[in-house]
Short mmCIF file of C-alpha atoms in Angstrom, two decimals:
data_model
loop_
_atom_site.label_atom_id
_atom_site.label_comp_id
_atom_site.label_asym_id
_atom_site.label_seq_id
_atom_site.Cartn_x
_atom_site.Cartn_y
_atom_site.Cartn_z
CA UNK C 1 -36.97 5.27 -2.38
CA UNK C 2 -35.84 8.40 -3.22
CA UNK C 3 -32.67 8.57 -5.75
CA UNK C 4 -31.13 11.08 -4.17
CA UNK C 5 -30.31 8.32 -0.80
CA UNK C 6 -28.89 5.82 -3.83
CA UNK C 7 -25.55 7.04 -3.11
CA UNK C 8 -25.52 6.92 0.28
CA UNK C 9 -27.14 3.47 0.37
CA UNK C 10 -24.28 2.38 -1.48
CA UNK C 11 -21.53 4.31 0.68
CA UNK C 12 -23.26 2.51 3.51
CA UNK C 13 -23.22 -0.83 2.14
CA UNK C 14 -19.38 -0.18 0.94
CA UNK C 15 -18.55 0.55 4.75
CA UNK C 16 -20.01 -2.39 6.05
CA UNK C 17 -18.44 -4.82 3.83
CA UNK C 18 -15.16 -3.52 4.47
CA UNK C 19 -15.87 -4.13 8.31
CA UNK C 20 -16.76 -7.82 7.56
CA UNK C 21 -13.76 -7.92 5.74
CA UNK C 22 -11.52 -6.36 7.92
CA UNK C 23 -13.01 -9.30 10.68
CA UNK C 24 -12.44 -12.07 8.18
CA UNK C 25 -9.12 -10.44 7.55
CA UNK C 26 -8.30 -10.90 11.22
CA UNK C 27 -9.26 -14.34 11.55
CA UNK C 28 -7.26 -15.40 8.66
CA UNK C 29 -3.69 -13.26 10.07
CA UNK C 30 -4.37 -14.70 13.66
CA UNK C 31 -4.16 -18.27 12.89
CA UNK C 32 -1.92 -18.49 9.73
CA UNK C 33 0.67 -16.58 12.44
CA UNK C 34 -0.43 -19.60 14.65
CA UNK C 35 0.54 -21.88 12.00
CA UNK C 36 4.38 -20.69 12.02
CA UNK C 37 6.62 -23.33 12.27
CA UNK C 38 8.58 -23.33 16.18
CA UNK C 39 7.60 -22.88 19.51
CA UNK C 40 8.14 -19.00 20.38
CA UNK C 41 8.57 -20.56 24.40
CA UNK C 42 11.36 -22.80 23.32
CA UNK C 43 12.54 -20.36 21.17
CA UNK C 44 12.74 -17.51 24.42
CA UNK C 45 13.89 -20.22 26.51
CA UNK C 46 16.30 -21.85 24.55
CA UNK C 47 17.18 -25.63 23.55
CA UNK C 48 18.56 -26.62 26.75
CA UNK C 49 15.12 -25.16 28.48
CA UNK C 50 13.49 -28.43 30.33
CA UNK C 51 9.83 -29.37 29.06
CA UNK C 52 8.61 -27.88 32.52
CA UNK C 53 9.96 -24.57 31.84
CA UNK C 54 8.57 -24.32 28.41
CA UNK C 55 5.44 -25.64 29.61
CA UNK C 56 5.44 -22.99 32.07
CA UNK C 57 6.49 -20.30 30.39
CA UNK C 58 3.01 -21.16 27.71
CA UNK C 59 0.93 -21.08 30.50
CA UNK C 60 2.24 -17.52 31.50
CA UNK C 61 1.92 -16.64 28.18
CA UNK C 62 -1.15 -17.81 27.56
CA UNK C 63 -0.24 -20.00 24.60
CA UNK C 64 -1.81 -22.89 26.47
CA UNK C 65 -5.44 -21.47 25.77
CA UNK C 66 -7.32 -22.39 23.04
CA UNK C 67 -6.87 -20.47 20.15
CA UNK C 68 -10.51 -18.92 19.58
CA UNK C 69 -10.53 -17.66 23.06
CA UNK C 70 -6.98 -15.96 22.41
CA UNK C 71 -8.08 -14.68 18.50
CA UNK C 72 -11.53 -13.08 20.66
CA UNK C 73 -9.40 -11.60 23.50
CA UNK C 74 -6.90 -10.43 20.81
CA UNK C 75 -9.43 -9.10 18.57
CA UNK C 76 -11.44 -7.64 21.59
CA UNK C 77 -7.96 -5.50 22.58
CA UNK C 78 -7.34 -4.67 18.63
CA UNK C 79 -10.51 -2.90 18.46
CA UNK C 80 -9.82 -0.77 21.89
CA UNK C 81 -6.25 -0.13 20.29
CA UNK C 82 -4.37 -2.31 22.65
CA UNK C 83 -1.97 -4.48 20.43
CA UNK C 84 -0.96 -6.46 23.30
CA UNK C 85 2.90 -7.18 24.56
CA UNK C 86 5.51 -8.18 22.55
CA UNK C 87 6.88 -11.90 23.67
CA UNK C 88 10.58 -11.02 22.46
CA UNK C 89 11.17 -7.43 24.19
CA UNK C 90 8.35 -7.11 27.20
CA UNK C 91 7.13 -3.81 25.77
CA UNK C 92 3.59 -3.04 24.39
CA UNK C 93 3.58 -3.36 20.91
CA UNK C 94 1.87 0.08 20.15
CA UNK C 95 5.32 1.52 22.05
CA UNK C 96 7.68 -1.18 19.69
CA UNK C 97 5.79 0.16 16.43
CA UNK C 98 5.26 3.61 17.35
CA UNK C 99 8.46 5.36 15.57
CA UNK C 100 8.83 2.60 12.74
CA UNK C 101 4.87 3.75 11.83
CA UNK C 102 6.01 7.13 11.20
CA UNK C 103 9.15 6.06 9.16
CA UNK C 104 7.09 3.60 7.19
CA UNK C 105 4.10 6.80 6.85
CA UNK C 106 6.91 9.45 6.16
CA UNK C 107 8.38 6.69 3.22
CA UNK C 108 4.83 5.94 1.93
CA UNK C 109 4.04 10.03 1.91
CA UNK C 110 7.30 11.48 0.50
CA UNK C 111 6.42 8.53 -2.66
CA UNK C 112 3.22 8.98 -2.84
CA UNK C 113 4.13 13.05 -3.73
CA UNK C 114 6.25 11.90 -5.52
CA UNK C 115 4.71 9.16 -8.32
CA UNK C 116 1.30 10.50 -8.11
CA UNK C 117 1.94 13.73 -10.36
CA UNK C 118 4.64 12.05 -12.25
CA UNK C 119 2.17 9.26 -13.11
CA UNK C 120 -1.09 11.32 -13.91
CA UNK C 121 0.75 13.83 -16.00
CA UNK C 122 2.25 10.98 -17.89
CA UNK C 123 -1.19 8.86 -18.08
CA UNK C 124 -3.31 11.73 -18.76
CA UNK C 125 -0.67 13.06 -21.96
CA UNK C 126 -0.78 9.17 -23.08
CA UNK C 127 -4.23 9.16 -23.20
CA UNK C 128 -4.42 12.38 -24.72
CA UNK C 129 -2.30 11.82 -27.66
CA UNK C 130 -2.81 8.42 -28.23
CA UNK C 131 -1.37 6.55 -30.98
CA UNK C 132 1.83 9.03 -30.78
CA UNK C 133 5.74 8.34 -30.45
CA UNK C 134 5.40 9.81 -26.86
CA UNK C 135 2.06 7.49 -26.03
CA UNK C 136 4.46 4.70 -27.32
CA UNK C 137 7.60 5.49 -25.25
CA UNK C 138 5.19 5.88 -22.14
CA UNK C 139 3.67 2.72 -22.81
CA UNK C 140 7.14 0.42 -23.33
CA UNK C 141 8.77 2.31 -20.60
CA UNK C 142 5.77 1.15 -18.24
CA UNK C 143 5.60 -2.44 -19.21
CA UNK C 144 9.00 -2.31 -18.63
CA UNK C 145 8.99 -1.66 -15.43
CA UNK C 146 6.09 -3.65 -14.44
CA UNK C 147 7.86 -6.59 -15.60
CA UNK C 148 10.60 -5.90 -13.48
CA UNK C 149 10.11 -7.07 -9.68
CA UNK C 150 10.38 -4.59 -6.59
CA UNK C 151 14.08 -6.05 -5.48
CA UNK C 152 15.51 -6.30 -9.20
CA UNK C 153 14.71 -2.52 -9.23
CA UNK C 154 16.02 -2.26 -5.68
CA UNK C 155 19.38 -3.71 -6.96
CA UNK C 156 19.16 -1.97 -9.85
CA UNK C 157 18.75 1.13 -8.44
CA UNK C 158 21.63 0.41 -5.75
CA UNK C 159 23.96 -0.95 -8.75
CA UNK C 160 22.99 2.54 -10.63
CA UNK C 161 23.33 5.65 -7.93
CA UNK C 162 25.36 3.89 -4.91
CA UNK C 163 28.20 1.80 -6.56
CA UNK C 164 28.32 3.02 -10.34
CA UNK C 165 28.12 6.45 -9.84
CA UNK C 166 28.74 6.75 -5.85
CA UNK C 167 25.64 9.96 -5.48
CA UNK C 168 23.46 7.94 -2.99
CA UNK C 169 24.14 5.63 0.20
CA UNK C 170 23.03 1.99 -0.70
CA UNK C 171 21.39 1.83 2.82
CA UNK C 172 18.76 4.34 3.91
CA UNK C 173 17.71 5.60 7.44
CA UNK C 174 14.50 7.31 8.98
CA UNK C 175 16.09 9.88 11.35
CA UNK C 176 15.31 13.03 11.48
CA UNK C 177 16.64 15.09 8.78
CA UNK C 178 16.98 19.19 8.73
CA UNK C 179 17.56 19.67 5.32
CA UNK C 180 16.39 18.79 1.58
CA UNK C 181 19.93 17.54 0.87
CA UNK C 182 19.80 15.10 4.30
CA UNK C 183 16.09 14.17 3.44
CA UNK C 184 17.43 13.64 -0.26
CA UNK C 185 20.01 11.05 0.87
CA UNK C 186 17.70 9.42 4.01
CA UNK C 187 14.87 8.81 0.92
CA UNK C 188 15.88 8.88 -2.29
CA UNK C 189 16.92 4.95 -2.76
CA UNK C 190 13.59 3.40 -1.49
CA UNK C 191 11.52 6.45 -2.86
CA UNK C 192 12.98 5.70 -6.62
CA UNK C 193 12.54 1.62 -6.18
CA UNK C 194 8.84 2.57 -4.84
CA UNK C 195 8.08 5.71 -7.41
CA UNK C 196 8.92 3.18 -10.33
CA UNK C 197 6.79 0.21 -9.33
CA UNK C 198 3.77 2.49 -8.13
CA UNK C 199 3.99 4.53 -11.41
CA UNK C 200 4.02 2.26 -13.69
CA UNK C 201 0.78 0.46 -12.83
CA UNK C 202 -0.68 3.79 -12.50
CA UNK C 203 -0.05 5.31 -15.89
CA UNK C 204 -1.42 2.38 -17.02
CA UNK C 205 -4.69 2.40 -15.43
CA UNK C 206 -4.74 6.35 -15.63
CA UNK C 207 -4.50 5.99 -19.34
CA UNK C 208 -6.89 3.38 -19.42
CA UNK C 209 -9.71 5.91 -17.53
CA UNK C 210 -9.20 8.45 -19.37
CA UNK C 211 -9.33 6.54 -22.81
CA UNK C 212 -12.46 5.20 -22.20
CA UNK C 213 -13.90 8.44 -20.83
CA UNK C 214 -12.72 9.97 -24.23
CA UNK C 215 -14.75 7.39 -26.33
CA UNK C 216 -18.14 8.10 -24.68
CA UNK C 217 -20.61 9.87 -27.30
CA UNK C 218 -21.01 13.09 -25.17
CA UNK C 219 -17.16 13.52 -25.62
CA UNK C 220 -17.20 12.58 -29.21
CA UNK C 221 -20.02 15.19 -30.18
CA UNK C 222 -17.65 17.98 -27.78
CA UNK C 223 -14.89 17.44 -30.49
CA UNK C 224 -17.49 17.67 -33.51
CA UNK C 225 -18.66 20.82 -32.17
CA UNK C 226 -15.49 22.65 -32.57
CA UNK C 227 -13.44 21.62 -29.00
CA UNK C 228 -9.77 21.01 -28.97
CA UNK C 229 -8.52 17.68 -27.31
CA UNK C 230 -6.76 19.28 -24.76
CA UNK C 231 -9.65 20.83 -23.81
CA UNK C 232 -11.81 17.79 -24.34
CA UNK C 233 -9.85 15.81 -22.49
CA UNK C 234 -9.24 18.16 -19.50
CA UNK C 235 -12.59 19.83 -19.95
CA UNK C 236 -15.43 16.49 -20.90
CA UNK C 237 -13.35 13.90 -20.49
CA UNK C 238 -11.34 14.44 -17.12
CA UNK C 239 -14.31 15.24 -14.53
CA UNK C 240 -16.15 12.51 -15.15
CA UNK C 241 -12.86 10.14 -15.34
CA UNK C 242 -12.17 11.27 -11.70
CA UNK C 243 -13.86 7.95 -10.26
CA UNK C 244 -11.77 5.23 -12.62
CA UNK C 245 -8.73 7.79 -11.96
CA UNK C 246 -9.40 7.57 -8.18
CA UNK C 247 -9.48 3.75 -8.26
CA UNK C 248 -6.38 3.82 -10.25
CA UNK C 249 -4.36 6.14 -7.70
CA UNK C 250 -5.66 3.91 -4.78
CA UNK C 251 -4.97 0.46 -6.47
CA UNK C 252 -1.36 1.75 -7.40
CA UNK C 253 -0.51 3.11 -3.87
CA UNK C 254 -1.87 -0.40 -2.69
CA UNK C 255 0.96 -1.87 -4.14
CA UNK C 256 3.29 0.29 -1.15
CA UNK C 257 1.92 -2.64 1.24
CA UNK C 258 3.74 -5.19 -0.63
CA UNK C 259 6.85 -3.56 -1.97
CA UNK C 260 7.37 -1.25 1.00
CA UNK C 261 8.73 -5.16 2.80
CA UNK C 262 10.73 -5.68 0.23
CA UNK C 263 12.35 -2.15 -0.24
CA UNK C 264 12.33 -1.84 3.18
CA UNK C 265 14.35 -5.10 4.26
CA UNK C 266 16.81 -4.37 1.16
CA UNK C 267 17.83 -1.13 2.03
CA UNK C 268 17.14 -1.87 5.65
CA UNK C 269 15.27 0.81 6.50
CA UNK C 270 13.46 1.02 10.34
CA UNK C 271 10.15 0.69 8.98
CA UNK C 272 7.33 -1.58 10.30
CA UNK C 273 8.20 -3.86 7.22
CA UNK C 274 11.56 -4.56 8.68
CA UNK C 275 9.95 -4.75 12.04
CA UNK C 276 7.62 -7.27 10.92
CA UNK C 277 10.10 -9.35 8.93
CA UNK C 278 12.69 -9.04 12.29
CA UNK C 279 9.44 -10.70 14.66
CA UNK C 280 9.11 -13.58 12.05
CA UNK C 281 12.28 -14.69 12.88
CA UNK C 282 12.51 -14.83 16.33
CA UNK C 283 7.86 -15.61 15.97
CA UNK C 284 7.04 -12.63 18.23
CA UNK C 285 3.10 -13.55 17.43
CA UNK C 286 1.39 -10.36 18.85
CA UNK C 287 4.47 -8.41 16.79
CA UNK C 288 3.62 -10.16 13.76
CA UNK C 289 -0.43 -9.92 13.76
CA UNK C 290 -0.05 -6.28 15.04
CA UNK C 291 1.72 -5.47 11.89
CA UNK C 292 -0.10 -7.50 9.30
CA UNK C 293 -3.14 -6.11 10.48
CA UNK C 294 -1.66 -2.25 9.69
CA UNK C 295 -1.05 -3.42 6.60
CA UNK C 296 -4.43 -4.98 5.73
CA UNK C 297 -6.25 -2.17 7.00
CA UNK C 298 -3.66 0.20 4.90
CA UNK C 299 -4.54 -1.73 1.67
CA UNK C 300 -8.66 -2.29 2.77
CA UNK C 301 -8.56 1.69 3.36
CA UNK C 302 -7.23 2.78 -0.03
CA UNK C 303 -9.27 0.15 -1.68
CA UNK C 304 -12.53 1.48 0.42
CA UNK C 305 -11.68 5.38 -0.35
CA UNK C 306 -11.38 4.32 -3.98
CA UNK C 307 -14.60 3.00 -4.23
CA UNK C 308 -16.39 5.94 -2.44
CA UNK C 309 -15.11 7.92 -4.85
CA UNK C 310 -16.45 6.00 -7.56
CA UNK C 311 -19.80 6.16 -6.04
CA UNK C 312 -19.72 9.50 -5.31
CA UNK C 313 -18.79 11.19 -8.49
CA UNK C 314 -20.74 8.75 -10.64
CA UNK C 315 -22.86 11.56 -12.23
CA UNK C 316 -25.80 8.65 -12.97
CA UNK C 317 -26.51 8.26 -9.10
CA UNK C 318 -26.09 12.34 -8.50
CA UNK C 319 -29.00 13.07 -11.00
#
């Protein structure tokens, strides 16, 4: 086999497990949601509703199926993009999650921009002048923060800007804004409570990469010949970091699918988080599975793109 196809071998076995996982992914948000404790008919229907009206109202529903033949049909609709209909409001579910999507995209964007430079100027300097007072500050300041969970920050942060010092609403908003100062306000809570979990892991991991790039013997005998560090690190060292840094970005930004619920229901924000946290309660199923599935594939995408990279600019497998 030629080595030239070694990459692509790999990029094609990458893709394919991340389709089996996606399935087994599926199976497992189907029926833990059918595990939910309550009966969503009695819960439409109310206590007072009669056991023949609940019974019924399953059968309409289909609830009275078994539950392989729903998790086929349902899976069987997922992959022609039809979500199915929401048990709470009548409406499709692609229509219920349509403008929360873009809220929860626009949030996830606007921090992304945001703690990616922030982070890889900060990890890439750490790494670069290891051992220094500003290596040191960069590395309490992110274990600091790490230690810290998403909603202490997200009371921190509300404790801080809203009520201390009255610059920021302690409730955000995804309308439409005009303006940097209106985007500033409709943002800038859940973007700072995101930016500083997100961050933190990756400076960490950026450092990390780039450190062990630096250590490699073809680095080393760059800085015997004569090179400076910055231009060992930026020059040698960066390049062929770009696969560990890659990882790193994705892995951090992964983090988004778990703290963007939490920010999200804090600051109560119309994102699909909140959505997703507002079906639990009343167990809107297809509601629920519709938007644990965007979030697995979110997290299974980044993880995926992360890992092409890798592949990709490994310069072993491009030789």
């Amino acid at each position: 086999m030629p080595k030239s196809l070694l990459p692509w071998i790999l990029v094609s076995q990458r893709l394919g497990i991340a389709l089996l996982t996606l399935v087994i992914v599926s199976f497992a948000v189907f029926f833990a949601t059918e595990l939910l404790p309550g009966d969503v008919a009695e819960i439409l229907l109310g206590q007072a509703a009669t056991p023949e009206a609940v019974a019924g109202l399953r059968t309409a529903m289909g609830l009275d199926e078994p539950a392989m033949h729903r998790f086929v049909g349902w899976l069987v609709g997922l992959a022609g993009g039809d979500m199915g209909t929401s048990y709470v409001n009548k409406m499709a579910v692609s229509d219920l999650m349509g403008g929360r999507l873009i809220n929860s995209l626009r949030l996830a964007g606007v921090t992304t921009l945001v703690s990616v430079p922030i982070a890889l100027a900060l990890g890439i300097g750490a790494a670069m002048w290891k051992g220094s007072v500003f290596d040191r500050m960069v590395s309490v300041a992110t274990i600091s923060v790490i230690s810290v969970p998403e909603f202490m920050v997200a009371t921190l942060a509300v404790l801080i800007f809203a009520v201390w010092l009255g610059w920021l609403p302690a409730l955000a908003y995804g309308a439409n804004v005009d303006s940097w100062a209106a985007m500033l306000k409709a943002y800038a809570m859940p973007v700072i409570t995101l930016s500083f979990v997100v961050s933190a892991q990756m400076i960490r991991m950026t450092r990390a990469a780039v450190i062990e790039t630096i250590n490699t013997p073809y680095v080393e005998m760059a800085l015997l010949k004569g090179a400076s560090r910055r231009r060992m690190v930026l020059g040698h060292a960066l390049p062929n970091a770009l696969g560990p840094i890659a990882n790193a970005v994705a892995l951090s930004l992964s983090y988004l699918v778990g703290g963007v619920i939490i920010v999200e229901t804090i600051f109560n924000y119309p994102g699909v988080a909140k959505l997703m946290v507002d079906a639990v309660a009343t167990r809107d199923l297809p509601l629920i599975q519709s938007c644990a599935m965007i979030f697995c594939v979110s997290y299974l995408s980044l993880i995926t793109l992360a890992d092409l990279i890798a592949i990709l600019s490994n310069p072993r497998l491009r030789r």
